[in-house]
Amino acid sequence: MKNWYVVYTKPKWEKKVAERLNEIGIECYCPLIIQIKQWTDRKKKIEVPLFNSYVFVQLEDTDRNSVFQISGVVRYLFWLGKPAIVRDEEINIIKTSLAAPNLSDISVSSIQVGDRIKLESGVFSNQDAIVQEISNTYYTLVLESLGCVLKIKYK
């Protein structure tokens, strides 16, 4: 059975690694978002990975070492001593959320540090999170089920 694994890449190599994995026939997914970058003379929309240094690969457990023939691949992400496996539903949630037209619409009600919340929109919709920090410009949330910390900017 094929599982989704998380490959850790060199910084800024996510798109290159995903392209090369596809070329050798390994199914992979590198979720991308559009960001506006500001230079002194212009603004430009660019595609950047949603997860820095991560690419998802779907393959048999016995074929896991084949990803290391691609330069830029560093290692697999491990969770509790084993290679982290991402469920198909979680990959589909990311794909569906990125396809949603109102990706940046986030509403905030009075939330306090330590609150348990369920995210209602965006890439991590329907995920449970714990509010770790609140500042003037962002919230820091802990997504225990995915083992990551999410920083959400607001205006």
C-alpha positions as protocol buffer text, in pm:
chain_id: "A"
residue {
  index: 1
  type: MET
  ca { x: 0 y: 0 z: 0 }
}
residue {
  index: 2
  type: LYS
  ca { x: 129 y: 345 z: -87 }
}
residue {
  index: 3
  type: ASN
  ca { x: 156 y: 601 z: 193 }
}
residue {
  index: 4
  type: TRP
  ca { x: 219 y: 973 z: 185 }
}
residue {
  index: 5
  type: TYR
  ca { x: 550 y: 1058 z: 351 }
}
residue {
  index: 6
  type: VAL
  ca { x: 707 y: 1397 z: 421 }
}
residue {
  index: 7
  type: VAL
  ca { x: 1049 y: 1462 z: 265 }
}
residue {
  index: 8
  type: TYR
  ca { x: 1263 y: 1738 z: 415 }
}
residue {
  index: 9
  type: THR
  ca { x: 1451 y: 1936 z: 147 }
}
residue {
  index: 10
  type: LYS
  ca { x: 1728 y: 2189 z: 139 }
}
residue {
  index: 11
  type: PRO
  ca { x: 1592 y: 2542 z: 194 }
}
residue {
  index: 12
  type: LYS
  ca { x: 1428 y: 2689 z: -119 }
}
residue {
  index: 13
  type: TRP
  ca { x: 1458 y: 2357 z: -308 }
}
residue {
  index: 14
  type: GLU
  ca { x: 1096 y: 2239 z: -267 }
}
residue {
  index: 15
  type: LYS
  ca { x: 979 y: 2308 z: -625 }
}
residue {
  index: 16
  type: LYS
  ca { x: 1299 y: 2170 z: -781 }
}
residue {
  index: 17
  type: VAL
  ca { x: 1279 y: 1852 z: -575 }
}
residue {
  index: 18
  type: ALA
  ca { x: 909 y: 1802 z: -660 }
}
residue {
  index: 19
  type: GLU
  ca { x: 981 y: 1850 z: -1031 }
}
residue {
  index: 20
  type: ARG
  ca { x: 1268 y: 1601 z: -1029 }
}
residue {
  index: 21
  type: LEU
  ca { x: 1069 y: 1344 z: -828 }
}
residue {
  index: 22
  type: ASN
  ca { x: 792 y: 1364 z: -1089 }
}
residue {
  index: 23
  type: GLU
  ca { x: 1050 y: 1318 z: -1366 }
}
residue {
  index: 24
  type: ILE
  ca { x: 1166 y: 985 z: -1219 }
}
residue {
  index: 25
  type: GLY
  ca { x: 807 y: 869 z: -1166 }
}
residue {
  index: 26
  type: ILE
  ca { x: 758 y: 931 z: -793 }
}
residue {
  index: 27
  type: GLU
  ca { x: 420 y: 1081 z: -713 }
}
residue {
  index: 28
  type: CYS
  ca { x: 469 y: 1393 z: -505 }
}
residue {
  index: 29
  type: TYR
  ca { x: 283 y: 1702 z: -391 }
}
residue {
  index: 30
  type: CYS
  ca { x: 432 y: 2040 z: -311 }
}
residue {
  index: 31
  type: PRO
  ca { x: 144 y: 2274 z: -212 }
}
residue {
  index: 32
  type: LEU
  ca { x: 205 y: 2624 z: -346 }
}
residue {
  index: 33
  type: ILE
  ca { x: 49 y: 2960 z: -260 }
}
residue {
  index: 34
  type: ILE
  ca { x: 74 y: 3302 z: -426 }
}
residue {
  index: 35
  type: GLN
  ca { x: 250 y: 3574 z: -228 }
}
residue {
  index: 36
  type: ILE
  ca { x: 314 y: 3935 z: -317 }
}
residue {
  index: 37
  type: LYS
  ca { x: 681 y: 4021 z: -274 }
}
residue {
  index: 38
  type: GLN
  ca { x: 786 y: 4385 z: -237 }
}
residue {
  index: 39
  type: TRP
  ca { x: 1109 y: 4513 z: -384 }
}
residue {
  index: 40
  type: THR
  ca { x: 1221 y: 4875 z: -375 }
}
residue {
  index: 41
  type: ASP
  ca { x: 1109 y: 4934 z: -732 }
}
residue {
  index: 42
  type: ARG
  ca { x: 814 y: 4694 z: -776 }
}
residue {
  index: 43
  type: LYS
  ca { x: 575 y: 4437 z: -637 }
}
residue {
  index: 44
  type: LYS
  ca { x: 548 y: 4091 z: -786 }
}
residue {
  index: 45
  type: LYS
  ca { x: 324 y: 3788 z: -732 }
}
residue {
  index: 46
  type: ILE
  ca { x: 527 y: 3471 z: -687 }
}
residue {
  index: 47
  type: GLU
  ca { x: 443 y: 3109 z: -611 }
}
residue {
  index: 48
  type: VAL
  ca { x: 598 y: 2986 z: -287 }
}
residue {
  index: 49
  type: PRO
  ca { x: 564 y: 2654 z: -102 }
}
residue {
  index: 50
  type: LEU
  ca { x: 303 y: 2643 z: 172 }
}
residue {
  index: 51
  type: PHE
  ca { x: 542 y: 2439 z: 388 }
}
residue {
  index: 52
  type: ASN
  ca { x: 905 y: 2549 z: 387 }
}
residue {
  index: 53
  type: SER
  ca { x: 1145 y: 2262 z: 307 }
}
residue {
  index: 54
  type: TYR
  ca { x: 869 y: 1996 z: 287 }
}
residue {
  index: 55
  type: VAL
  ca { x: 746 y: 1790 z: -8 }
}
residue {
  index: 56
  type: PHE
  ca { x: 491 y: 1509 z: 25 }
}
residue {
  index: 57
  type: VAL
  ca { x: 573 y: 1185 z: -159 }
}
residue {
  index: 58
  type: GLN
  ca { x: 345 y: 885 z: -214 }
}
residue {
  index: 59
  type: LEU
  ca { x: 520 y: 552 z: -244 }
}
residue {
  index: 60
  type: GLU
  ca { x: 554 y: 203 z: -102 }
}
residue {
  index: 61
  type: ASP
  ca { x: 749 y: 168 z: 222 }
}
residue {
  index: 62
  type: THR
  ca { x: 1002 y: -52 z: 41 }
}
residue {
  index: 63
  type: ASP
  ca { x: 1069 y: 226 z: -214 }
}
residue {
  index: 64
  type: ARG
  ca { x: 1136 y: 502 z: 38 }
}
residue {
  index: 65
  type: ASN
  ca { x: 1511 y: 518 z: -32 }
}
residue {
  index: 66
  type: SER
  ca { x: 1454 y: 601 z: -400 }
}
residue {
  index: 67
  type: VAL
  ca { x: 1395 y: 969 z: -317 }
}
residue {
  index: 68
  type: PHE
  ca { x: 1759 y: 1011 z: -215 }
}
residue {
  index: 69
  type: GLN
  ca { x: 1875 y: 990 z: -577 }
}
residue {
  index: 70
  type: ILE
  ca { x: 1740 y: 1345 z: -615 }
}
residue {
  index: 71
  type: SER
  ca { x: 1975 y: 1623 z: -510 }
}
residue {
  index: 72
  type: GLY
  ca { x: 1811 y: 1857 z: -261 }
}
residue {
  index: 73
  type: VAL
  ca { x: 1644 y: 1579 z: -59 }
}
residue {
  index: 74
  type: VAL
  ca { x: 1784 y: 1582 z: 294 }
}
residue {
  index: 75
  type: ARG
  ca { x: 1584 y: 1324 z: 491 }
}
residue {
  index: 76
  type: TYR
  ca { x: 1238 y: 1206 z: 584 }
}
residue {
  index: 77
  type: LEU
  ca { x: 1039 y: 1380 z: 855 }
}
residue {
  index: 78
  type: PHE
  ca { x: 1000 y: 1150 z: 1156 }
}
residue {
  index: 79
  type: TRP
  ca { x: 721 y: 1145 z: 1412 }
}
residue {
  index: 80
  type: LEU
  ca { x: 757 y: 938 z: 1731 }
}
residue {
  index: 81
  type: GLY
  ca { x: 1061 y: 758 z: 1592 }
}
residue {
  index: 82
  type: LYS
  ca { x: 898 y: 648 z: 1266 }
}
residue {
  index: 83
  type: PRO
  ca { x: 872 y: 816 z: 925 }
}
residue {
  index: 84
  type: ALA
  ca { x: 574 y: 1053 z: 943 }
}
residue {
  index: 85
  type: ILE
  ca { x: 278 y: 926 z: 741 }
}
residue {
  index: 86
  type: VAL
  ca { x: 19 y: 1176 z: 618 }
}
residue {
  index: 87
  type: ARG
  ca { x: -331 y: 1041 z: 559 }
}
residue {
  index: 88
  type: ASP
  ca { x: -494 y: 1079 z: 217 }
}
residue {
  index: 89
  type: GLU
  ca { x: -770 y: 1288 z: 379 }
}
residue {
  index: 90
  type: GLU
  ca { x: -514 y: 1539 z: 506 }
}
residue {
  index: 91
  type: ILE
  ca { x: -357 y: 1575 z: 161 }
}
residue {
  index: 92
  type: ASN
  ca { x: -705 y: 1621 z: 14 }
}
residue {
  index: 93
  type: ILE
  ca { x: -789 y: 1886 z: 277 }
}
residue {
  index: 94
  type: ILE
  ca { x: -478 y: 2082 z: 177 }
}
residue {
  index: 95
  type: LYS
  ca { x: -560 y: 2050 z: -195 }
}
residue {
  index: 96
  type: THR
  ca { x: -925 y: 2151 z: -143 }
}
residue {
  index: 97
  type: SER
  ca { x: -835 y: 2444 z: 80 }
}
residue {
  index: 98
  type: LEU
  ca { x: -578 y: 2579 z: -165 }
}
residue {
  index: 99
  type: ALA
  ca { x: -837 y: 2561 z: -443 }
}
residue {
  index: 100
  type: ALA
  ca { x: -1087 y: 2763 z: -236 }
}
residue {
  index: 101
  type: PRO
  ca { x: -1133 y: 3117 z: -372 }
}
residue {
  index: 102
  type: ASN
  ca { x: -1135 y: 3297 z: -34 }
}
residue {
  index: 103
  type: LEU
  ca { x: -817 y: 3151 z: 109 }
}
residue {
  index: 104
  type: SER
  ca { x: -727 y: 3468 z: 300 }
}
residue {
  index: 105
  type: ASP
  ca { x: -1066 y: 3527 z: 465 }
}
residue {
  index: 106
  type: ILE
  ca { x: -1007 y: 3464 z: 834 }
}
residue {
  index: 107
  type: SER
  ca { x: -1239 y: 3590 z: 1102 }
}
residue {
  index: 108
  type: VAL
  ca { x: -1126 y: 3624 z: 1462 }
}
residue {
  index: 109
  type: SER
  ca { x: -1346 y: 3634 z: 1769 }
}
residue {
  index: 110
  type: SER
  ca { x: -1221 y: 3699 z: 2121 }
}
residue {
  index: 111
  type: ILE
  ca { x: -959 y: 3430 z: 2161 }
}
residue {
  index: 112
  type: GLN
  ca { x: -724 y: 3394 z: 2455 }
}
residue {
  index: 113
  type: VAL
  ca { x: -395 y: 3211 z: 2504 }
}
residue {
  index: 114
  type: GLY
  ca { x: -463 y: 2848 z: 2595 }
}
residue {
  index: 115
  type: ASP
  ca { x: -801 y: 2829 z: 2416 }
}
residue {
  index: 116
  type: ARG
  ca { x: -874 y: 2523 z: 2205 }
}
residue {
  index: 117
  type: ILE
  ca { x: -1024 y: 2626 z: 1873 }
}
residue {
  index: 118
  type: LYS
  ca { x: -1130 y: 2466 z: 1545 }
}
residue {
  index: 119
  type: LEU
  ca { x: -1008 y: 2646 z: 1234 }
}
residue {
  index: 120
  type: GLU
  ca { x: -1303 y: 2730 z: 1010 }
}
residue {
  index: 121
  type: SER
  ca { x: -1135 y: 2830 z: 684 }
}
residue {
  index: 122
  type: GLY
  ca { x: -811 y: 2823 z: 493 }
}
residue {
  index: 123
  type: VAL
  ca { x: -561 y: 2548 z: 439 }
}
residue {
  index: 124
  type: PHE
  ca { x: -611 y: 2397 z: 784 }
}
residue {
  index: 125
  type: SER
  ca { x: -992 y: 2416 z: 802 }
}
residue {
  index: 126
  type: ASN
  ca { x: -1153 y: 2169 z: 1045 }
}
residue {
  index: 127
  type: GLN
  ca { x: -823 y: 2123 z: 1232 }
}
residue {
  index: 128
  type: ASP
  ca { x: -813 y: 2163 z: 1610 }
}
residue {
  index: 129
  type: ALA
  ca { x: -555 y: 2408 z: 1744 }
}
residue {
  index: 130
  type: ILE
  ca { x: -436 y: 2552 z: 2074 }
}
residue {
  index: 131
  type: VAL
  ca { x: -372 y: 2928 z: 2090 }
}
residue {
  index: 132
  type: GLN
  ca { x: -12 y: 2968 z: 2202 }
}
residue {
  index: 133
  type: GLU
  ca { x: 46 y: 3340 z: 2153 }
}
residue {
  index: 134
  type: ILE
  ca { x: -145 y: 3655 z: 2053 }
}
residue {
  index: 135
  type: SER
  ca { x: 33 y: 3970 z: 1939 }
}
residue {
  index: 136
  type: ASN
  ca { x: -73 y: 4289 z: 1763 }
}
residue {
  index: 137
  type: THR
  ca { x: -20 y: 4139 z: 1418 }
}
residue {
  index: 138
  type: TYR
  ca { x: -43 y: 3759 z: 1444 }
}
residue {
  index: 139
  type: TYR
  ca { x: -169 y: 3452 z: 1629 }
}
residue {
  index: 140
  type: THR
  ca { x: 52 y: 3151 z: 1699 }
}
residue {
  index: 141
  type: LEU
  ca { x: -143 y: 2824 z: 1700 }
}
residue {
  index: 142
  type: VAL
  ca { x: -29 y: 2470 z: 1780 }
}
residue {
  index: 143
  type: LEU
  ca { x: -177 y: 2203 z: 1552 }
}
residue {
  index: 144
  type: GLU
  ca { x: -114 y: 1892 z: 1761 }
}
residue {
  index: 145
  type: SER
  ca { x: -259 y: 1646 z: 1508 }
}
residue {
  index: 146
  type: LEU
  ca { x: -10 y: 1763 z: 1243 }
}
residue {
  index: 147
  type: GLY
  ca { x: 273 y: 1830 z: 1488 }
}
residue {
  index: 148
  type: CYS
  ca { x: 333 y: 2187 z: 1377 }
}
residue {
  index: 149
  type: VAL
  ca { x: 303 y: 2549 z: 1486 }
}
residue {
  index: 150
  type: LEU
  ca { x: 105 y: 2789 z: 1266 }
}
residue {
  index: 151
  type: LYS
  ca { x: 154 y: 3166 z: 1266 }
}
residue {
  index: 152
  type: ILE
  ca { x: -144 y: 3358 z: 1124 }
}
residue {
  index: 153
  type: LYS
  ca { x: -98 y: 3724 z: 1032 }
}
residue {
  index: 154
  type: TYR
  ca { x: -391 y: 3960 z: 1062 }
}
residue {
  index: 155
  type: LYS
  ca { x: -437 y: 4329 z: 1006 }
}
